[in-house]
Amino acid sequence: MKKLLITLIILSGCAVSASTLPWQKSSEPVKPDSVTEQAKVFYAQNEIDSALEILKGKSDDDRSTEDWLIMGNILQDKDKIDQAIYMYNQAITKDPKNYKAHYNLGYIYFIQEKPNMALAEFKKSVKYKDDFSYGYYNMGCAYLKLKDYRNAKYNFFRALDLKNGNPNIYYNLAYSYKMLNKEKQAQTYLDLYNKIMENQQ
């Protein structure tokens, strides 16, 4: 059996960025009938400064959870991470069940090397949307960082069950099995990963 070499480099493939998720940007035109809708149009067109200015014009009390979320996304895109964290927390204050804000906050904590805090937020994202495959995938990544390979494996399988097509899931499953001393299963998932990557070239 050929030797299986897997490293934690795959963690760079973990944590799907908040700015790349399907709810963030849309190519579909939206008729602006409110400040929020107009900001969403600007954001979708990548006119993030215009979107931010429009939303800043609303008072804190008048901002919806979606307004705070969009502002957080924009500030995160601009690498103003502390301000983005504040905005996501405000979105959660407005709506504690806002799974998107919990997820985005978890993503920031993950890239800041705070896996326990990231995990807590990813858990909330799937608590409030139990079919959220990105939440499970990133929970798996957080568990990998914490060296909890059984829970990592479980969450990667949950993401697969929910049709998450990220090929890194297979690589991370291979790594999880490797660390659990299950070489045969590790090789199976590594082979699947390699096959997917070959087909993408």
Short mmCIF file of C-alpha atoms in Angstrom, two decimals:
data_model
loop_
_atom_site.label_atom_id
_atom_site.label_comp_id
_atom_site.label_asym_id
_atom_site.label_seq_id
_atom_site.Cartn_x
_atom_site.Cartn_y
_atom_site.Cartn_z
CA MET A 1 0.00 0.00 0.00
CA LYS A 2 1.45 3.34 -0.96
CA LYS A 3 2.37 5.61 1.90
CA LEU A 4 -0.19 8.23 2.81
CA LEU A 5 1.28 11.67 3.38
CA ILE A 6 -1.16 14.25 4.61
CA THR A 7 -0.35 17.47 6.45
CA LEU A 8 -2.32 20.17 8.15
CA ILE A 9 -1.76 22.40 5.12
CA ILE A 10 -5.32 21.53 4.17
CA LEU A 11 -6.50 23.81 6.94
CA SER A 12 -5.82 26.64 4.54
CA GLY A 13 -8.63 25.09 2.49
CA CYS A 14 -10.93 25.17 5.48
CA ALA A 15 -13.27 27.95 6.37
CA VAL A 16 -15.10 29.18 3.36
CA SER A 17 -14.90 32.95 3.34
CA ALA A 18 -18.01 34.87 4.19
CA SER A 19 -17.61 36.94 1.05
CA THR A 20 -17.86 33.86 -1.20
CA LEU A 21 -21.09 32.37 0.07
CA PRO A 22 -24.20 32.33 -2.11
CA TRP A 23 -26.28 34.71 -0.01
CA GLN A 24 -23.67 37.47 -0.16
CA LYS A 25 -23.75 38.60 -3.75
CA SER A 26 -26.24 38.00 -6.49
CA SER A 27 -26.19 38.73 -10.19
CA GLU A 28 -29.98 39.11 -10.24
CA PRO A 29 -31.23 42.69 -10.42
CA VAL A 30 -33.21 43.91 -7.43
CA LYS A 31 -35.56 46.86 -7.66
CA PRO A 32 -34.48 49.24 -4.90
CA ASP A 33 -37.61 50.05 -2.91
CA SER A 34 -35.89 50.81 0.37
CA VAL A 35 -32.52 51.82 1.74
CA THR A 36 -31.70 48.20 2.50
CA GLU A 37 -32.68 47.04 -0.99
CA GLN A 38 -30.65 49.83 -2.58
CA ALA A 39 -27.63 48.87 -0.45
CA LYS A 40 -28.07 45.24 -1.51
CA VAL A 41 -28.04 46.30 -5.17
CA PHE A 42 -24.84 48.31 -4.69
CA TYR A 43 -23.27 45.41 -2.78
CA ALA A 44 -24.24 42.91 -5.49
CA GLN A 45 -22.65 45.22 -8.07
CA ASN A 46 -19.49 45.37 -5.96
CA GLU A 47 -20.02 49.05 -5.21
CA ILE A 48 -19.31 48.39 -1.56
CA ASP A 49 -18.44 51.96 -0.60
CA SER A 50 -21.82 53.18 -1.88
CA ALA A 51 -23.61 50.37 -0.06
CA LEU A 52 -21.80 51.19 3.18
CA GLU A 53 -22.55 54.92 2.92
CA ILE A 54 -26.25 54.29 2.38
CA LEU A 55 -26.45 51.99 5.40
CA LYS A 56 -24.44 54.38 7.57
CA GLY A 57 -27.18 56.93 6.86
CA LYS A 58 -29.65 54.86 8.87
CA SER A 59 -29.76 55.24 12.64
CA ASP A 60 -28.65 52.26 14.73
CA ASP A 61 -32.22 51.66 15.89
CA ASP A 62 -33.52 51.65 12.32
CA ARG A 63 -30.95 49.18 11.01
CA SER A 64 -32.22 45.66 10.45
CA THR A 65 -30.23 42.52 11.15
CA GLU A 66 -29.63 42.35 7.38
CA ASP A 67 -28.24 45.91 7.36
CA TRP A 68 -25.76 45.01 10.11
CA LEU A 69 -24.82 41.82 8.26
CA ILE A 70 -24.13 43.65 5.00
CA MET A 71 -22.08 46.28 6.82
CA GLY A 72 -20.09 43.50 8.50
CA ASN A 73 -19.44 41.84 5.13
CA ILE A 74 -18.26 45.10 3.61
CA LEU A 75 -15.96 45.91 6.52
CA GLN A 76 -14.58 42.37 6.46
CA ASP A 77 -13.92 42.77 2.71
CA LYS A 78 -12.03 45.97 3.57
CA ASP A 79 -9.98 44.12 6.24
CA LYS A 80 -11.52 46.18 9.04
CA ILE A 81 -11.96 43.07 11.11
CA ASP A 82 -12.71 44.63 14.51
CA GLN A 83 -15.45 46.76 12.96
CA ALA A 84 -16.81 43.72 11.09
CA ILE A 85 -16.99 41.77 14.37
CA TYR A 86 -18.93 44.65 15.91
CA MET A 87 -21.39 44.67 12.99
CA TYR A 88 -21.94 40.91 13.13
CA ASN A 89 -22.56 41.13 16.87
CA GLN A 90 -25.08 43.90 16.24
CA ALA A 91 -26.82 41.68 13.65
CA ILE A 92 -27.00 38.93 16.27
CA THR A 93 -28.32 41.37 18.88
CA LYS A 94 -31.15 42.30 16.46
CA ASP A 95 -31.80 38.64 15.64
CA PRO A 96 -30.06 36.01 17.78
CA LYS A 97 -31.05 33.35 15.21
CA ASN A 98 -29.25 35.06 12.32
CA TYR A 99 -27.24 32.03 11.21
CA LYS A 100 -25.34 34.05 8.60
CA ALA A 101 -23.98 36.47 11.19
CA HIS A 102 -22.97 33.59 13.47
CA TYR A 103 -21.25 31.89 10.55
CA ASN A 104 -19.38 35.02 9.45
CA LEU A 105 -18.27 35.70 13.01
CA GLY A 106 -17.07 32.10 13.26
CA TYR A 107 -15.10 32.52 10.05
CA ILE A 108 -13.28 35.55 11.45
CA TYR A 109 -12.44 33.69 14.66
CA PHE A 110 -11.21 30.74 12.60
CA ILE A 111 -8.77 32.82 10.56
CA GLN A 112 -7.67 34.54 13.78
CA GLU A 113 -6.62 31.10 15.09
CA LYS A 114 -9.40 31.03 17.72
CA PRO A 115 -10.89 27.62 16.95
CA ASN A 116 -12.94 27.31 20.16
CA MET A 117 -14.67 30.64 19.52
CA ALA A 118 -15.11 29.76 15.84
CA LEU A 119 -16.62 26.41 16.75
CA ALA A 120 -19.14 28.04 19.10
CA GLU A 121 -20.36 30.31 16.29
CA PHE A 122 -20.44 27.55 13.66
CA LYS A 123 -22.52 25.45 16.07
CA LYS A 124 -25.01 28.31 16.35
CA SER A 125 -25.15 28.67 12.57
CA VAL A 126 -26.29 25.03 12.18
CA LYS A 127 -28.53 25.24 15.24
CA TYR A 128 -30.53 27.96 13.50
CA LYS A 129 -30.27 26.40 10.02
CA ASP A 130 -29.78 22.67 10.34
CA ASP A 131 -29.27 22.11 6.60
CA PHE A 132 -26.43 24.64 6.37
CA SER A 133 -23.61 22.60 4.83
CA TYR A 134 -20.98 25.36 5.12
CA GLY A 135 -21.57 25.48 8.87
CA TYR A 136 -20.90 21.74 9.19
CA TYR A 137 -17.88 21.90 6.92
CA ASN A 138 -16.28 24.66 8.96
CA MET A 139 -17.19 22.94 12.22
CA GLY A 140 -15.16 20.03 10.86
CA CYS A 141 -12.26 22.38 10.15
CA ALA A 142 -12.43 23.86 13.65
CA TYR A 143 -12.45 20.36 15.15
CA LEU A 144 -9.38 19.52 13.05
CA LYS A 145 -7.57 22.51 14.54
CA LEU A 146 -8.58 21.26 18.00
CA LYS A 147 -7.33 17.75 17.11
CA ASP A 148 -10.78 16.29 17.73
CA TYR A 149 -10.71 14.02 14.69
CA ARG A 150 -13.88 12.04 15.45
CA ASN A 151 -16.04 15.16 15.57
CA ALA A 152 -14.21 16.57 12.54
CA LYS A 153 -15.04 13.43 10.58
CA TYR A 154 -18.69 13.51 11.67
CA ASN A 155 -19.13 17.12 10.53
CA PHE A 156 -17.42 16.56 7.18
CA PHE A 157 -19.86 13.70 6.56
CA ARG A 158 -22.78 15.98 7.51
CA ALA A 159 -21.54 18.52 4.95
CA LEU A 160 -21.33 15.79 2.30
CA ASP A 161 -24.86 14.60 3.18
CA LEU A 162 -26.05 18.14 2.52
CA LYS A 163 -24.44 18.13 -0.95
CA ASN A 164 -21.50 20.40 -0.17
CA GLY A 165 -19.30 20.02 -3.25
CA ASN A 166 -16.05 21.31 -1.76
CA PRO A 167 -13.38 18.73 -2.72
CA ASN A 168 -11.36 19.61 0.38
CA ILE A 169 -13.94 17.68 2.41
CA TYR A 170 -12.47 14.45 1.02
CA TYR A 171 -8.95 15.54 1.82
CA ASN A 172 -9.96 16.51 5.35
CA LEU A 173 -11.73 13.18 5.78
CA ALA A 174 -8.54 11.43 4.67
CA TYR A 175 -6.57 13.42 7.23
CA SER A 176 -9.12 12.70 9.98
CA TYR A 177 -8.99 8.97 9.27
CA LYS A 178 -5.18 9.09 9.14
CA MET A 179 -5.07 10.68 12.58
CA LEU A 180 -7.52 8.04 13.85
CA ASN A 181 -5.08 5.35 12.59
CA LYS A 182 -7.49 4.12 9.92
CA GLU A 183 -5.15 3.98 6.96
CA LYS A 184 -7.50 2.15 4.58
CA GLN A 185 -10.30 4.69 4.93
CA ALA A 186 -7.75 7.51 4.78
CA GLN A 187 -6.44 6.19 1.47
CA THR A 188 -9.98 5.81 0.10
CA TYR A 189 -10.80 9.48 0.72
CA LEU A 190 -7.42 10.66 -0.48
CA ASP A 191 -7.99 8.76 -3.73
CA LEU A 192 -11.42 10.37 -4.09
CA TYR A 193 -9.88 13.80 -3.51
CA ASN A 194 -7.14 13.18 -6.11
CA LYS A 195 -9.71 11.94 -8.65
CA ILE A 196 -11.87 15.05 -8.21
CA MET A 197 -8.83 17.33 -8.55
CA GLU A 198 -7.68 15.53 -11.71
CA ASN A 199 -11.14 15.95 -13.25
CA GLN A 200 -11.08 19.68 -12.51
CA GLN A 201 -7.88 20.23 -14.50
#
